[in-house]
JSON list of C-alpha atoms and ligand atoms in Angstrom, two decimals:
[
{"chain": "B", "resi": 1, "resn": "MET", "atom": "CA", "xyz": [-30.92, 22.36, 9.38]},
{"chain": "B", "resi": 2, "resn": "GLN", "atom": "CA", "xyz": [-28.52, 23.77, 6.82]},
{"chain": "B", "resi": 3, "resn": "GLN", "atom": "CA", "xyz": [-25.82, 23.72, 9.53]},
{"chain": "B", "resi": 4, "resn": "ILE", "atom": "CA", "xyz": [-26.62, 20.03, 10.41]},
{"chain": "B", "resi": 5, "resn": "ASP", "atom": "CA", "xyz": [-26.63, 19.17, 6.62]},
{"chain": "B", "resi": 6, "resn": "LEU", "atom": "CA", "xyz": [-23.22, 20.81, 6.13]},
{"chain": "B", "resi": 7, "resn": "GLU", "atom": "CA", "xyz": [-21.88, 18.87, 9.06]},
{"chain": "B", "resi": 8, "resn": "LEU", "atom": "CA", "xyz": [-23.32, 15.65, 7.74]},
{"chain": "B", "resi": 9, "resn": "GLN", "atom": "CA", "xyz": [-21.70, 16.23, 4.53]},
{"chain": "B", "resi": 10, "resn": "ARG", "atom": "CA", "xyz": [-18.33, 16.92, 6.09]},
{"chain": "B", "resi": 11, "resn": "GLY", "atom": "CA", "xyz": [-18.69, 13.88, 8.29]},
{"chain": "B", "resi": 12, "resn": "GLN", "atom": "CA", "xyz": [-19.56, 11.66, 5.43]},
{"chain": "B", "resi": 13, "resn": "GLN", "atom": "CA", "xyz": [-16.69, 12.92, 3.49]},
{"chain": "B", "resi": 14, "resn": "GLU", "atom": "CA", "xyz": [-14.28, 12.06, 6.33]},
{"chain": "B", "resi": 15, "resn": "LEU", "atom": "CA", "xyz": [-15.79, 8.69, 6.85]},
{"chain": "B", "resi": 16, "resn": "ASN", "atom": "CA", "xyz": [-15.21, 7.99, 3.23]},
{"chain": "B", "resi": 17, "resn": "GLU", "atom": "CA", "xyz": [-11.57, 9.04, 3.43]},
{"chain": "B", "resi": 18, "resn": "VAL", "atom": "CA", "xyz": [-11.06, 6.96, 6.57]},
{"chain": "B", "resi": 19, "resn": "GLU", "atom": "CA", "xyz": [-12.59, 3.95, 4.92]},
{"chain": "B", "resi": 20, "resn": "ASN", "atom": "CA", "xyz": [-10.27, 4.52, 1.82]},
{"chain": "B", "resi": 21, "resn": "GLN", "atom": "CA", "xyz": [-7.20, 4.74, 4.13]},
{"chain": "B", "resi": 22, "resn": "LEU", "atom": "CA", "xyz": [-8.42, 1.53, 5.91]},
{"chain": "B", "resi": 23, "resn": "SER", "atom": "CA", "xyz": [-8.50, -0.41, 2.79]},
{"chain": "B", "resi": 24, "resn": "ASP", "atom": "CA", "xyz": [-5.24, 0.94, 1.38]},
{"chain": "B", "resi": 25, "resn": "ASP", "atom": "CA", "xyz": [-2.55, -1.72, 1.86]},
{"chain": "B", "resi": 26, "resn": "LYS", "atom": "CA", "xyz": [-0.57, -1.18, -1.29]},
{"chain": "B", "resi": 27, "resn": "ALA", "atom": "CA", "xyz": [2.64, -0.34, 0.38]},
{"chain": "B", "resi": 28, "resn": "LEU", "atom": "CA", "xyz": [2.41, -3.43, 2.48]},
{"chain": "B", "resi": 29, "resn": "VAL", "atom": "CA", "xyz": [1.55, -5.72, -0.30]},
{"chain": "B", "resi": 30, "resn": "ALA", "atom": "CA", "xyz": [4.48, -4.24, -2.44]},
{"chain": "B", "resi": 31, "resn": "ALA", "atom": "CA", "xyz": [6.91, -4.85, 0.41]},
{"chain": "B", "resi": 32, "resn": "GLU", "atom": "CA", "xyz": [5.64, -8.40, 0.96]},
{"chain": "B", "resi": 33, "resn": "SER", "atom": "CA", "xyz": [6.01, -9.35, -2.83]},
{"chain": "B", "resi": 34, "resn": "LYS", "atom": "CA", "xyz": [9.53, -7.77, -2.84]},
{"chain": "B", "resi": 35, "resn": "LEU", "atom": "CA", "xyz": [10.51, -10.02, 0.09]},
{"chain": "B", "resi": 36, "resn": "ALA", "atom": "CA", "xyz": [8.90, -13.13, -1.51]},
{"chain": "B", "resi": 37, "resn": "SER", "atom": "CA", "xyz": [10.80, -12.57, -4.78]},
{"chain": "B", "resi": 38, "resn": "GLN", "atom": "CA", "xyz": [14.14, -12.11, -3.02]},
{"chain": "B", "resi": 39, "resn": "LYS", "atom": "CA", "xyz": [13.54, -15.25, -0.96]},
{"chain": "B", "resi": 40, "resn": "GLU", "atom": "CA", "xyz": [12.90, -17.14, -4.31]},
{"chain": "B", "resi": 41, "resn": "GLN", "atom": "CA", "xyz": [16.21, -15.63, -5.75]},
{"chain": "B", "resi": 42, "resn": "LEU", "atom": "CA", "xyz": [18.00, -16.76, -2.64]},
{"chain": "B", "resi": 43, "resn": "GLU", "atom": "CA", "xyz": [16.62, -20.34, -2.94]},
{"chain": "B", "resi": 44, "resn": "ASP", "atom": "CA", "xyz": [17.76, -20.36, -6.47]},
{"chain": "B", "resi": 45, "resn": "ALA", "atom": "CA", "xyz": [21.27, -19.22, -5.83]},
{"chain": "B", "resi": 46, "resn": "LYS", "atom": "CA", "xyz": [21.58, -21.65, -2.98]},
{"chain": "B", "resi": 47, "resn": "LYS", "atom": "CA", "xyz": [20.48, -24.54, -5.32]},
{"chain": "B", "resi": 48, "resn": "LYS", "atom": "CA", "xyz": [23.14, -23.42, -7.84]},
{"chain": "B", "resi": 49, "resn": "GLN", "atom": "CA", "xyz": [25.82, -23.33, -5.16]},
{"chain": "B", "resi": 50, "resn": "LYS", "atom": "CA", "xyz": [24.92, -26.80, -4.00]},
{"chain": "B", "resi": 51, "resn": "ASN", "atom": "CA", "xyz": [25.11, -28.10, -7.47]},
{"chain": "B", "resi": 52, "resn": "SER", "atom": "CA", "xyz": [28.46, -26.52, -8.06]},
{"chain": "B", "resi": 53, "resn": "GLU", "atom": "CA", "xyz": [29.76, -27.94, -4.73]},
{"chain": "B", "resi": 54, "resn": "TRP", "atom": "CA", "xyz": [28.63, -31.56, -5.76]},
{"chain": "B", "resi": 55, "resn": "GLU", "atom": "CA", "xyz": [30.33, -31.08, -9.18]},
{"chain": "B", "resi": 56, "resn": "LEU", "atom": "CA", "xyz": [33.50, -30.07, -7.58]},
{"chain": "B", "resi": 57, "resn": "GLU", "atom": "CA", "xyz": [33.32, -33.08, -5.17]},
{"chain": "B", "resi": 58, "resn": "ASP", "atom": "CA", "xyz": [32.75, -35.32, -8.13]},
{"chain": "B", "resi": 59, "resn": "LEU", "atom": "CA", "xyz": [35.74, -34.00, -9.98]},
{"chain": "B", "resi": 60, "resn": "GLN", "atom": "CA", "xyz": [37.99, -34.22, -6.90]},
{"chain": "B", "resi": 61, "resn": "GLU", "atom": "CA", "xyz": [36.96, -37.86, -6.47]},
{"chain": "B", "resi": 62, "resn": "LYS", "atom": "CA", "xyz": [37.88, -38.51, -10.12]},
{"chain": "B", "resi": 63, "resn": "VAL", "atom": "CA", "xyz": [41.31, -37.04, -9.68]},
{"chain": "B", "resi": 64, "resn": "LYS", "atom": "CA", "xyz": [41.82, -39.03, -6.56]},
{"chain": "B", "resi": 65, "resn": "ARG", "atom": "CA", "xyz": [40.95, -42.21, -8.34]},
{"chain": "B", "resi": 66, "resn": "ILE", "atom": "CA", "xyz": [43.43, -41.52, -11.20]},
{"chain": "B", "resi": 67, "resn": "ASP", "atom": "CA", "xyz": [46.20, -40.46, -8.70]},
{"chain": "B", "resi": 68, "resn": "ASN", "atom": "CA", "xyz": [45.62, -43.88, -6.92]},
{"chain": "B", "resi": 69, "resn": "LYS", "atom": "CA", "xyz": [46.11, -45.68, -10.24]},
{"chain": "B", "resi": 70, "resn": "LEU", "atom": "CA", "xyz": [49.17, -43.67, -11.12]},
{"chain": "B", "resi": 71, "resn": "TYR", "atom": "CA", "xyz": [51.07, -44.05, -7.83]},
{"chain": "B", "resi": 72, "resn": "SER", "atom": "CA", "xyz": [49.87, -47.50, -6.81]},
{"chain": "B", "resi": 73, "resn": "GLY", "atom": "CA", "xyz": [52.10, -49.16, -9.27]},
{"chain": "B", "resi": 74, "resn": "THR", "atom": "CA", "xyz": [49.46, -51.34, -10.69]},
{"chain": "B", "resi": 75, "resn": "THR", "atom": "CA", "xyz": [49.61, -49.63, -14.08]},
{"chain": "B", "resi": 76, "resn": "LYS", "atom": "CA", "xyz": [52.95, -50.43, -15.85]},
{"chain": "B", "resi": 77, "resn": "ASP", "atom": "CA", "xyz": [52.06, -49.51, -19.45]},
{"chain": "B", "resi": 78, "resn": "PRO", "atom": "CA", "xyz": [53.92, -46.20, -20.23]},
{"chain": "B", "resi": 79, "resn": "LYS", "atom": "CA", "xyz": [51.29, -45.22, -22.85]},
{"chain": "B", "resi": 80, "resn": "GLU", "atom": "CA", "xyz": [48.42, -45.65, -20.30]},
{"chain": "B", "resi": 81, "resn": "LEU", "atom": "CA", "xyz": [50.32, -43.76, -17.69]},
{"chain": "B", "resi": 82, "resn": "VAL", "atom": "CA", "xyz": [50.80, -40.77, -20.04]},
{"chain": "B", "resi": 83, "resn": "ASN", "atom": "CA", "xyz": [47.05, -40.89, -20.75]},
{"chain": "B", "resi": 84, "resn": "LEU", "atom": "CA", "xyz": [46.20, -40.90, -17.12]},
{"chain": "B", "resi": 85, "resn": "GLU", "atom": "CA", "xyz": [48.46, -37.88, -16.55]},
{"chain": "B", "resi": 86, "resn": "LYS", "atom": "CA", "xyz": [46.68, -36.03, -19.33]},
{"chain": "B", "resi": 87, "resn": "GLU", "atom": "CA", "xyz": [43.20, -36.85, -17.76]},
{"chain": "B", "resi": 88, "resn": "VAL", "atom": "CA", "xyz": [44.40, -35.61, -14.40]},
{"chain": "B", "resi": 89, "resn": "LYS", "atom": "CA", "xyz": [45.53, -32.37, -16.00]},
{"chain": "B", "resi": 90, "resn": "VAL", "atom": "CA", "xyz": [42.07, -31.87, -17.74]},
{"chain": "B", "resi": 91, "resn": "PHE", "atom": "CA", "xyz": [40.14, -32.62, -14.47]},
{"chain": "B", "resi": 92, "resn": "LYS", "atom": "CA", "xyz": [42.42, -30.23, -12.45]},
{"chain": "B", "resi": 93, "resn": "SER", "atom": "CA", "xyz": [41.80, -27.43, -14.81]},
{"chain": "B", "resi": 94, "resn": "LYS", "atom": "CA", "xyz": [37.99, -28.10, -14.58]},
{"chain": "B", "resi": 95, "resn": "ILE", "atom": "CA", "xyz": [38.41, -28.03, -10.71]},
{"chain": "B", "resi": 96, "resn": "SER", "atom": "CA", "xyz": [40.03, -24.69, -10.91]},
{"chain": "B", "resi": 97, "resn": "THR", "atom": "CA", "xyz": [37.44, -23.26, -13.06]},
{"chain": "B", "resi": 98, "resn": "ASN", "atom": "CA", "xyz": [34.64, -24.80, -10.96]},
{"chain": "B", "resi": 99, "resn": "GLU", "atom": "CA", "xyz": [36.20, -23.32, -7.66]},
{"chain": "B", "resi": 100, "resn": "ASP", "atom": "CA", "xyz": [36.16, -19.81, -9.20]},
{"chain": "B", "resi": 101, "resn": "ALA", "atom": "CA", "xyz": [32.51, -20.29, -10.15]},
{"chain": "B", "resi": 102, "resn": "LEU", "atom": "CA", "xyz": [31.71, -21.52, -6.78]},
{"chain": "B", "resi": 103, "resn": "LEU", "atom": "CA", "xyz": [33.34, -18.45, -5.14]},
{"chain": "B", "resi": 104, "resn": "GLY", "atom": "CA", "xyz": [31.13, -16.21, -7.25]},
{"chain": "B", "resi": 105, "resn": "LEU", "atom": "CA", "xyz": [28.02, -18.18, -6.36]},
{"chain": "B", "resi": 106, "resn": "MET", "atom": "CA", "xyz": [28.83, -17.88, -2.68]},
{"chain": "B", "resi": 107, "resn": "SER", "atom": "CA", "xyz": [29.21, -14.12, -2.75]},
{"chain": "B", "resi": 108, "resn": "GLN", "atom": "CA", "xyz": [25.96, -14.00, -4.76]},
{"chain": "B", "resi": 109, "resn": "VAL", "atom": "CA", "xyz": [24.19, -15.95, -2.01]},
{"chain": "B", "resi": 110, "resn": "GLU", "atom": "CA", "xyz": [25.54, -13.70, 0.68]},
{"chain": "B", "resi": 111, "resn": "GLU", "atom": "CA", "xyz": [24.46, -10.52, -1.25]},
{"chain": "B", "resi": 112, "resn": "ILE", "atom": "CA", "xyz": [21.00, -11.74, -1.71]},
{"chain": "B", "resi": 113, "resn": "GLU", "atom": "CA", "xyz": [20.77, -12.94, 1.87]},
{"chain": "B", "resi": 114, "resn": "ALA", "atom": "CA", "xyz": [21.66, -9.47, 3.03]},
{"chain": "B", "resi": 115, "resn": "LYS", "atom": "CA", "xyz": [19.04, -7.90, 0.68]},
{"chain": "B", "resi": 116, "resn": "ALA", "atom": "CA", "xyz": [16.40, -10.24, 1.84]},
{"chain": "B", "resi": 117, "resn": "LYS", "atom": "CA", "xyz": [17.21, -9.56, 5.51]},
{"chain": "B", "resi": 118, "resn": "THR", "atom": "CA", "xyz": [16.71, -5.83, 4.99]},
{"chain": "B", "resi": 119, "resn": "SER", "atom": "CA", "xyz": [13.47, -6.30, 3.13]},
{"chain": "B", "resi": 120, "resn": "GLY", "atom": "CA", "xyz": [12.22, -8.63, 5.82]},
{"chain": "B", "resi": 121, "resn": "GLU", "atom": "CA", "xyz": [12.92, -5.92, 8.43]},
{"chain": "B", "resi": 122, "resn": "GLU", "atom": "CA", "xyz": [11.35, -3.23, 6.27]},
{"chain": "B", "resi": 123, "resn": "PHE", "atom": "CA", "xyz": [8.22, -5.44, 5.69]},
{"chain": "B", "resi": 124, "resn": "GLU", "atom": "CA", "xyz": [7.91, -6.09, 9.53]},
{"chain": "B", "resi": 125, "resn": "ARG", "atom": "CA", "xyz": [8.23, -2.40, 10.23]},
{"chain": "B", "resi": 126, "resn": "LEU", "atom": "CA", "xyz": [5.49, -1.61, 7.72]},
{"chain": "B", "resi": 127, "resn": "LYS", "atom": "CA", "xyz": [3.35, -4.23, 9.07]},
{"chain": "B", "resi": 128, "resn": "ARG", "atom": "CA", "xyz": [3.52, -2.98, 12.67]},
{"chain": "B", "resi": 129, "resn": "GLU", "atom": "CA", "xyz": [2.90, 0.68, 11.40]},
{"chain": "B", "resi": 130, "resn": "TRP", "atom": "CA", "xyz": [-0.03, -0.47, 9.27]},
{"chain": "B", "resi": 131, "resn": "GLN", "atom": "CA", "xyz": [-1.56, -2.41, 12.18]},
{"chain": "B", "resi": 132, "resn": "GLN", "atom": "CA", "xyz": [-1.23, 0.68, 14.41]},
{"chain": "B", "resi": 133, "resn": "ARG", "atom": "CA", "xyz": [-2.72, 2.89, 11.76]},
{"chain": "B", "resi": 134, "resn": "GLN", "atom": "CA", "xyz": [-5.66, 0.47, 11.28]},
{"chain": "B", "resi": 135, "resn": "GLU", "atom": "CA", "xyz": [-6.38, 0.70, 15.07]},
{"chain": "B", "resi": 136, "resn": "THR", "atom": "CA", "xyz": [-6.40, 4.61, 14.99]},
{"chain": "B", "resi": 137, "resn": "LEU", "atom": "CA", "xyz": [-8.51, 4.69, 11.82]},
{"chain": "B", "resi": 138, "resn": "GLU", "atom": "CA", "xyz": [-10.98, 2.18, 13.21]},
{"chain": "B", "resi": 139, "resn": "GLN", "atom": "CA", "xyz": [-11.27, 4.37, 16.32]},
{"chain": "B", "resi": 140, "resn": "ARG", "atom": "CA", "xyz": [-11.84, 7.44, 14.15]},
{"chain": "B", "resi": 141, "resn": "LYS", "atom": "CA", "xyz": [-14.33, 5.61, 12.01]},
{"chain": "B", "resi": 142, "resn": "THR", "atom": "CA", "xyz": [-16.53, 4.68, 15.15]},
{"chain": "B", "resi": 143, "resn": "GLU", "atom": "CA", "xyz": [-16.30, 8.28, 16.31]},
{"chain": "B", "resi": 144, "resn": "ILE", "atom": "CA", "xyz": [-17.56, 9.66, 12.96]},
{"chain": "B", "resi": 145, "resn": "GLU", "atom": "CA", "xyz": [-20.39, 7.10, 12.73]},
{"chain": "B", "resi": 146, "resn": "THR", "atom": "CA", "xyz": [-21.47, 8.10, 16.24]},
{"chain": "B", "resi": 147, "resn": "GLU", "atom": "CA", "xyz": [-21.51, 11.82, 15.30]},
{"chain": "B", "resi": 148, "resn": "LEU", "atom": "CA", "xyz": [-23.36, 11.08, 12.08]},
{"chain": "B", "resi": 149, "resn": "ALA", "atom": "CA", "xyz": [-26.01, 9.11, 13.90]},
{"chain": "B", "resi": 150, "resn": "GLU", "atom": "CA", "xyz": [-26.56, 12.02, 16.36]},
{"chain": "B", "resi": 151, "resn": "LEU", "atom": "CA", "xyz": [-26.73, 14.53, 13.54]},
{"chain": "B", "resi": 152, "resn": "ARG", "atom": "CA", "xyz": [-29.28, 12.33, 11.65]},
{"chain": "B", "resi": 153, "resn": "GLU", "atom": "CA", "xyz": [-31.37, 12.22, 14.69]},
{"chain": "B", "resi": 154, "resn": "ASN", "atom": "CA", "xyz": [-31.15, 15.97, 15.13]},
{"chain": "B", "resi": 155, "resn": "ARG", "atom": "CA", "xyz": [-32.00, 16.43, 11.60]},
{"chain": "B", "resi": 156, "resn": "ASP", "atom": "CA", "xyz": [-35.16, 14.17, 11.79]},
{"chain": "B", "resi": 157, "resn": "GLY", "atom": "CA", "xyz": [-36.23, 16.10, 14.80]},
{"chain": "B", "resi": 158, "resn": "LEU", "atom": "CA", "xyz": [-35.88, 19.50, 13.05]},
{"chain": "B", "resi": 159, "resn": "ALA", "atom": "CA", "xyz": [-37.65, 18.20, 9.86]},
{"chain": "B", "resi": 160, "resn": "GLN", "atom": "CA", "xyz": [-40.73, 17.49, 11.88]},
{"chain": "B", "resi": 161, "resn": "GLN", "atom": "CA", "xyz": [-40.85, 21.08, 13.09]},
{"chain": "B", "resi": 162, "resn": "ILE", "atom": "CA", "xyz": [-40.41, 22.68, 9.72]},
{"chain": "B", "resi": 163, "resn": "ASP", "atom": "CA", "xyz": [-43.39, 23.35, 7.38]},
{"chain": "B", "resi": 164, "resn": "SER", "atom": "CA", "xyz": [-43.40, 20.69, 4.70]},
{"chain": "B", "resi": 165, "resn": "GLU", "atom": "CA", "xyz": [-43.58, 23.15, 1.77]},
{"chain": "B", "resi": 166, "resn": "ALA", "atom": "CA", "xyz": [-40.62, 24.99, 2.94]},
{"chain": "B", "resi": 167, "resn": "LEU", "atom": "CA", "xyz": [-38.71, 21.79, 3.55]},
{"chain": "B", "resi": 168, "resn": "ASN", "atom": "CA", "xyz": [-39.50, 20.78, -0.08]},
{"chain": "B", "resi": 169, "resn": "ILE", "atom": "CA", "xyz": [-38.13, 23.93, -1.29]},
{"chain": "B", "resi": 170, "resn": "TYR", "atom": "CA", "xyz": [-34.97, 23.56, 0.82]},
{"chain": "B", "resi": 171, "resn": "GLU", "atom": "CA", "xyz": [-34.43, 20.02, -0.36]},
{"chain": "B", "resi": 172, "resn": "ARG", "atom": "CA", "xyz": [-34.87, 20.91, -3.95]},
{"chain": "B", "resi": 173, "resn": "ILE", "atom": "CA", "xyz": [-32.36, 23.73, -3.75]},
{"chain": "B", "resi": 174, "resn": "ARG", "atom": "CA", "xyz": [-29.96, 21.61, -1.77]},
{"chain": "B", "resi": 175, "resn": "LEU", "atom": "CA", "xyz": [-30.06, 19.03, -4.52]},
{"chain": "B", "resi": 176, "resn": "MET", "atom": "CA", "xyz": [-29.39, 21.64, -7.22]},
{"chain": "B", "resi": 177, "resn": "ARG", "atom": "CA", "xyz": [-26.87, 23.82, -5.39]},
{"chain": "B", "resi": 178, "resn": "GLY", "atom": "CA", "xyz": [-25.36, 21.76, -2.63]},
{"chain": "B", "resi": 179, "resn": "GLN", "atom": "CA", "xyz": [-26.06, 24.43, -0.04]},
{"chain": "B", "resi": 180, "resn": "ALA", "atom": "CA", "xyz": [-29.61, 25.73, 0.07]},
{"chain": "B", "resi": 181, "resn": "VAL", "atom": "CA", "xyz": [-29.41, 28.50, 2.75]},
{"chain": "B", "resi": 182, "resn": "VAL", "atom": "CA", "xyz": [-26.85, 31.30, 2.33]},
{"chain": "B", "resi": 183, "resn": "LYS", "atom": "CA", "xyz": [-26.13, 34.39, 4.29]},
{"chain": "B", "resi": 184, "resn": "VAL", "atom": "CA", "xyz": [-26.76, 37.89, 3.12]},
{"chain": "B", "resi": 185, "resn": "GLU", "atom": "CA", "xyz": [-23.56, 39.96, 3.73]},
{"chain": "B", "resi": 186, "resn": "ARG", "atom": "CA", "xyz": [-23.15, 43.68, 2.83]},
{"chain": "B", "resi": 187, "resn": "GLY", "atom": "CA", "xyz": [-26.30, 43.27, 0.83]},
{"chain": "B", "resi": 188, "resn": "ARG", "atom": "CA", "xyz": [-25.11, 40.46, -1.30]},
{"chain": "B", "resi": 189, "resn": "CYS", "atom": "CA", "xyz": [-26.22, 36.85, -1.56]},
{"chain": "B", "resi": 190, "resn": "GLN", "atom": "CA", "xyz": [-23.20, 34.87, -0.43]},
{"chain": "B", "resi": 191, "resn": "GLY", "atom": "CA", "xyz": [-24.20, 32.02, -2.92]},
{"chain": "B", "resi": 192, "resn": "CYS", "atom": "CA", "xyz": [-23.90, 34.04, -6.03]},
{"chain": "B", "resi": 193, "resn": "HIS", "atom": "CA", "xyz": [-22.67, 37.50, -4.84]},
{"chain": "B", "resi": 194, "resn": "ILE", "atom": "CA", "xyz": [-25.61, 39.41, -6.58]},
{"chain": "B", "resi": 195, "resn": "THR", "atom": "CA", "xyz": [-27.10, 42.31, -4.69]},
{"chain": "B", "resi": 196, "resn": "VAL", "atom": "CA", "xyz": [-30.34, 41.50, -2.88]},
{"chain": "B", "resi": 197, "resn": "SER", "atom": "CA", "xyz": [-33.09, 44.10, -3.13]},
{"chain": "B", "resi": 198, "resn": "THR", "atom": "CA", "xyz": [-33.94, 46.01, 0.01]},
{"chain": "B", "resi": 199, "resn": "SER", "atom": "CA", "xyz": [-37.56, 44.56, 0.13]},
{"chain": "B", "resi": 200, "resn": "GLN", "atom": "CA", "xyz": [-36.16, 41.04, -0.19]},
{"chain": "B", "resi": 201, "resn": "TRP", "atom": "CA", "xyz": [-33.71, 41.75, 2.62]},
{"chain": "B", "resi": 202, "resn": "GLN", "atom": "CA", "xyz": [-36.33, 43.08, 4.88]},
{"chain": "B", "resi": 203, "resn": "LYS", "atom": "CA", "xyz": [-38.71, 40.19, 4.44]},
{"chain": "B", "resi": 204, "resn": "ALA", "atom": "CA", "xyz": [-35.83, 37.76, 4.99]},
{"chain": "B", "resi": 205, "resn": "LYS", "atom": "CA", "xyz": [-34.73, 39.51, 8.13]},
{"chain": "B", "resi": 206, "resn": "ALA", "atom": "CA", "xyz": [-38.46, 39.34, 9.29]},
{"chain": "B", "resi": 207, "resn": "GLY", "atom": "CA", "xyz": [-38.05, 35.64, 8.91]},
{"chain": "B", "resi": 208, "resn": "ASP", "atom": "CA", "xyz": [-40.03, 34.98, 5.66]},
{"chain": "B", "resi": 209, "resn": "LEU", "atom": "CA", "xyz": [-38.75, 32.28, 3.28]},
{"chain": "B", "resi": 210, "resn": "ILE", "atom": "CA", "xyz": [-37.04, 34.45, 0.68]},
{"chain": "B", "resi": 211, "resn": "GLN", "atom": "CA", "xyz": [-35.16, 33.04, -2.32]},
{"chain": "B", "resi": 212, "resn": "CYS", "atom": "CA", "xyz": [-32.39, 34.96, -4.20]},
{"chain": "B", "resi": 213, "resn": "ASN", "atom": "CA", "xyz": [-33.64, 36.19, -7.52]},
{"chain": "B", "resi": 214, "resn": "SER", "atom": "CA", "xyz": [-30.49, 35.00, -9.27]},
{"chain": "B", "resi": 215, "resn": "CYS", "atom": "CA", "xyz": [-29.56, 31.65, -7.77]},
{"chain": "B", "resi": 216, "resn": "SER", "atom": "CA", "xyz": [-32.72, 30.62, -5.94]},
{"chain": "B", "resi": 217, "resn": "ARG", "atom": "CA", "xyz": [-30.90, 29.98, -2.58]},
{"chain": "B", "resi": 218, "resn": "ILE", "atom": "CA", "xyz": [-32.77, 30.67, 0.49]},
{"chain": "B", "resi": 219, "resn": "LEU", "atom": "CA", "xyz": [-31.58, 34.02, 1.88]},
{"chain": "B", "resi": 220, "resn": "HIS", "atom": "CA", "xyz": [-30.65, 34.19, 5.61]},
{"chain": "B", "resi": 221, "resn": "VAL", "atom": "CA", "xyz": [-30.04, 37.56, 7.26]},
{"chain": "N", "resi": 1, "resn": "LIG", "atom": "ZN1", "xyz": [-27.90, 34.25, -4.95]}
]
């Protein structure tokens, strides 16, 4: 029974570990949120780029209109002509600044796009790995559960064969010490390493239920 209980303990431990691993999707969630935030950044940068392009078109349109006025010959007043020339100059300098900004924004969009692509691939890879792992773990979980059910059945069968008083003692020690039955090796209890008396050793060898004087564990020779 001690053997079965130890196996049950090990099985339960492994089952807990497998269940922990099954529910652990931290890496996947982290990769997903990284990707989502990069996509958001990308949308933002694209919006800025669009705005900048519209502004630029607007300025170019303004310059075109003034140029028309200047060269169509409809404006004859020299003062007004000078003013229009000045206006064109201002707009042209704005266009130049805007073009530089637009180039910067475009390269920013490209950069974020590349990053988001890498993150997307990384996320897909992690997801595939995670799904495969889930399958393996689910399989292992089923195996352990079957093993545990068999062990419990064996244990129930054994419990019916053991004298109830002895079983009580066994359960009490197991509760206290974890392992209730220990071997005697080279005359020492393997639970606490204290020397076992010869008479105890002999009785245990004969099959009596003998407990260690020091740690109370049941001695098995
Ligand atoms: Zn002992």
